[in-house]
Amino acid sequence: MKMNSKKMLTAIFALVLTFSMAGCGSKSSGTASSGVSEDKPTDISVTTITFGGTPSNDLEGLQEIGKKLNVKLHINYIPANNIGEKLNALLASKDLTDVMFVEYLESAPAYLSAVQQGAFWDLTPYIKDYPNLSQYPESVWNNLKVDGKIMSLPRIRPLDGHMAMSIRQDWLDKLGLKAPTTMDELYNVMEAFTKNDPDGDGKANTYGLAFVGAPTGLMPMFGAGNGWTQDSSGKLIPDWWTPQFKEGMAFLNKAYKAGLILPDFPVMKSTQLKEMLLQSKAGIAVNNIIDSYNYSQDLQKVKPEAKLTAYELPKASDGASHYTQATGYYGQLLINKKVSEDKLKKILEVYDYTATQEGYNLVAYGIKDKDYTVSADGFITQKEESKKLYDNSSSWLSGYFNKYARAEEPGIPADIRDYNHKLVDSISQVSVADPTIGFSPSEVYLENGADWTKKKQDMMVNVILGKNTLDEWDTFVRSYQEDSKFKKYVDEINEQYK
Amino acid sequence: MLQQDEDKMALQLADSSVAKTIGKRSWLKEWGVALRRDKYLYLLAAPGLLYFLIFKYVPLWGLLIAFKNYSVFLGFQASEWVGLQYFADFFSNPDFGLLFRNTMAISFLNILFFFPLPIILALLLNEARNMAFKRFVQTVVYLPHFLSWVIIVGICFLIFSQGTGIVNNLISDAGGKPIPFLTEPNYFWAMLTAQSIWKEAGWGTIIFLAALAGINPDLYEAARVDGASRWKQTIHVTLPGIRSTIIILLILRLGQVMDVGFEQIYLMMSAPVSHVADVFDTYVYRLGIQNGRFGYATAVGIFKSVVGLVLVVLANRLAKKFGEEGLY
């Protein structure tokens, strides 16, 4: 009897142990496999972002690539909303696919430290062997570098065209105004759009300018620079320490007080900017060049005469138009160190092929003449049902570089396209890059950056709303100039700048 | 590993103590007898016990990352120890006072205004004569519980926003000045409380309705015989009947005093109200999740849990002192 009860006890403990071990044990299997054999297709798994559909892995376009390069592609799509947390969870569970998407390594510290600890392939020695990948602009490769090494493939995007003034042309015409070219003119047009009833419904329900949350994206327009600016002594300072930045806030504060800005801007989400334009609530916004054309298409369904036109930004007080240059990518693709070098080469081969227009179109649009047709002037028209099948299907690609990607769109009339191309050309002559991009990330920023950004943005909004004065903004800036942690951050940036 | 070692030790301990002490021996023997006698009951309980062991107790080891500079890639074991540094950082953080004030204020407003409502609503529903009406009202008040915060906050914007909201459109059509419901710090806590009430008050009635159903009908009969009105019956029969339920729920609620609903506040937060909206949960999200400082986030989490635990224990003592049942 005693023996029996002891046995029972042991059994229970054993059972408990097994289960608790199962609870503790980390799953190390993962999905990354390393083998490459000659005849069997290589399995390549990719995790990426999606803003809409999650296309099937059996798409004909993918199979075509599989046949051509002897690979089998497994793409996992994660919705954009909370991709950050999902990716962190995947990293923590060591359940990484061969290729992993991250939005920006700077904003994904867990991945950044994994990169620095050697969890992903250093691509620096390989890129030159791939003719199409190596055609990406040099500056984009530089922007991508972590501690001087290329650790990821860029999801390539144009450098310019994300910053233009979108303005209601029909409102301008109706009120007999011209597109503003200076800040004073901009203010006058905003005022006219607000007070002179441009939509002609007899109600004061329109606003001059629309933006959402803290208008960090508007500040470069006033000459504050792109993230970091040289001060008079040649030292780099954050753009929000500059007098130009303050000038921009004074402008917006004045406009807000006069009622020219949509009062809900602090609580609006970024998607609502488009709504405000489409609902004819606001007449001016700063956005991608192509947005003006796209939104016009939607607007005209309700109001045939409505039209948004993209213009160059108004000149700041120094008499010049100021633009930021983008990093040239949205999202980075890391390659798991667990894959063998042979397989790495296979993966790069796939990305090299899809960095051509031909390869890209296969993934993004499908089979030519079956899923899409190409018009005489080179524009692609996709069939409706293929559009659904291939929704977001190109989101795992690095793609091919098109300088004008933010200025054109399948089906755009030739005159608008040429006009937009000219806009990009003139913007690209003056746009400035962020001088700190490609720098090694600063430890103190990684730990505090999100908090700093939030406080700065809160302060910006409150100054525009008039809840804080411009003097208080100065005090706020000074408090950061004196803060020991922030000082350290600025010093670290400047050390690398020399 | 640790777990395994400890369990082994426990086994050895059990073994040696059986040999050594007679008192322990008889205890074990008794236990063995009980185990054999009720083996099917234990078997029935096993899945539940295992569930708690595996999903509640084993993960407790994870709390150790509050004392480590946890790197996801290096993993749990290899990350270096930092001792109490995160706790020191947290308490010396200049925002601590603000975060504490906001969390407490939102939480206590909730307890003060939200907690009694389901009780009142349950009492009202209990008095409803027409069953069809009662069922209908129940369904309607349960519904908001199933809407996510994203939707509720979205609806709230549609109704209360300054430029496009329905309420403000009415106000300005009537010649009034639009009211910044969403961006005025003075209204923010009230707004949060009202949203919670709208969403959860109906759902909260379920437990109370169940408790109400458990009251002996004889008591009402006796009260009626004694000439008690509906109101008197409520005061002297119904409320005392559900008093222990109310107290237990209140004690449990106190344990969550530091959790004020991340989703709701995060969605409602905007720059002008930020200084009344920033709570521990949003702070943890910003520093812990966005900046990837999981160790730090865990330290804040532990602090929240300790405060909750202390409050539960105190409230339970207090309840017992006043002769109530309490939690344990």
Tab-separated table of N, CA, C and O in Angstrom, chain B residues 247 251 254 309-328:
chain	number	residue	atom	x	y	z
B	247	ILE	N	-19.514	42.247	-2.690
B	247	ILE	CA	-18.239	42.465	-1.993
B	247	ILE	C	-17.106	41.689	-2.654
B	247	ILE	O	-16.022	42.221	-2.874
B	251	ILE	N	-13.772	43.319	-4.283
B	251	ILE	CA	-12.399	42.959	-3.900
B	251	ILE	C	-11.592	42.579	-5.140
B	251	ILE	O	-10.459	43.022	-5.335
B	254	LEU	N	-10.627	45.557	-7.121
B	254	LEU	CA	-9.509	46.305	-6.551
B	254	LEU	C	-8.165	45.729	-6.990
B	254	LEU	O	-7.186	46.444	-7.127
B	309	LEU	N	-2.124	43.156	-5.676
B	309	LEU	CA	-2.158	42.113	-4.656
B	309	LEU	C	-2.350	42.711	-3.263
B	309	LEU	O	-3.185	42.252	-2.481
B	310	VAL	N	-1.577	43.771	-2.984
B	310	VAL	CA	-1.682	44.407	-1.677
B	310	VAL	C	-3.110	44.896	-1.451
B	310	VAL	O	-3.702	44.673	-0.385
B	311	LEU	N	-3.693	45.517	-2.466
B	311	LEU	CA	-5.051	46.029	-2.309
B	311	LEU	C	-6.047	44.905	-2.070
B	311	LEU	O	-6.953	45.032	-1.246
B	312	VAL	N	-5.884	43.802	-2.795
B	312	VAL	CA	-6.801	42.678	-2.617
B	312	VAL	C	-6.709	42.144	-1.186
B	312	VAL	O	-7.717	41.926	-0.512
B	313	VAL	N	-5.470	41.968	-0.715
B	313	VAL	CA	-5.286	41.431	0.633
B	313	VAL	C	-5.896	42.373	1.673
B	313	VAL	O	-6.642	41.941	2.566
B	314	LEU	N	-5.620	43.667	1.526
B	314	LEU	CA	-6.161	44.636	2.476
B	314	LEU	C	-7.689	44.634	2.454
B	314	LEU	O	-8.338	44.585	3.499
B	315	ALA	N	-8.245	44.653	1.244
B	315	ALA	CA	-9.697	44.709	1.127
B	315	ALA	C	-10.326	43.461	1.716
B	315	ALA	O	-11.377	43.513	2.367
B	316	ASN	N	-9.666	42.329	1.498
B	316	ASN	CA	-10.190	41.079	2.026
B	316	ASN	C	-10.187	41.103	3.561
B	316	ASN	O	-11.165	40.702	4.196
B	317	ARG	N	-9.093	41.596	4.142
B	317	ARG	CA	-9.022	41.716	5.600
B	317	ARG	C	-10.164	42.573	6.115
B	317	ARG	O	-10.840	42.232	7.073
B	318	LEU	N	-10.325	43.705	5.432
B	318	LEU	CA	-11.330	44.672	5.844
B	318	LEU	C	-12.712	44.034	5.798
B	318	LEU	O	-13.513	44.145	6.732
B	319	ALA	N	-12.949	43.301	4.700
B	319	ALA	CA	-14.246	42.651	4.538
B	319	ALA	C	-14.485	41.670	5.676
B	319	ALA	O	-15.573	41.601	6.250
B	320	LYS	N	-13.453	40.907	6.023
B	320	LYS	CA	-13.598	39.924	7.087
B	320	LYS	C	-13.853	40.594	8.435
B	320	LYS	O	-14.619	40.107	9.253
B	321	LYS	N	-13.175	41.710	8.613
B	321	LYS	CA	-13.326	42.441	9.852
B	321	LYS	C	-14.782	42.847	10.058
B	321	LYS	O	-15.289	42.873	11.167
B	322	PHE	N	-15.419	43.186	8.941
B	322	PHE	CA	-16.825	43.598	9.037
B	322	PHE	C	-17.760	42.406	8.933
B	322	PHE	O	-18.945	42.560	8.672
B	323	GLY	N	-17.201	41.224	9.094
B	323	GLY	CA	-18.034	40.041	9.168
B	323	GLY	C	-18.513	39.504	7.833
B	323	GLY	O	-19.442	38.719	7.767
B	324	GLU	N	-17.875	39.956	6.759
B	324	GLU	CA	-18.273	39.419	5.461
B	324	GLU	C	-17.444	38.180	5.141
B	324	GLU	O	-16.468	37.876	5.823
B	325	GLU	N	-17.826	37.513	4.053
B	325	GLU	CA	-17.153	36.265	3.722
B	325	GLU	C	-15.748	36.469	3.179
B	325	GLU	O	-14.828	35.753	3.522
B	326	GLY	N	-15.587	37.440	2.289
B	326	GLY	CA	-14.274	37.655	1.685
B	326	GLY	C	-13.955	36.607	0.648
B	326	GLY	O	-14.772	35.724	0.347
B	327	LEU	N	-12.750	36.709	0.106
B	327	LEU	CA	-12.355	35.833	-1.006
B	327	LEU	C	-11.884	34.478	-0.522
B	327	LEU	O	-12.106	33.474	-1.165
B	328	TYR	N	-11.147	34.475	0.598
B	328	TYR	CA	-10.532	33.228	1.039
B	328	TYR	C	-10.567	33.131	2.548
B	328	TYR	O	-10.867	34.098	3.225
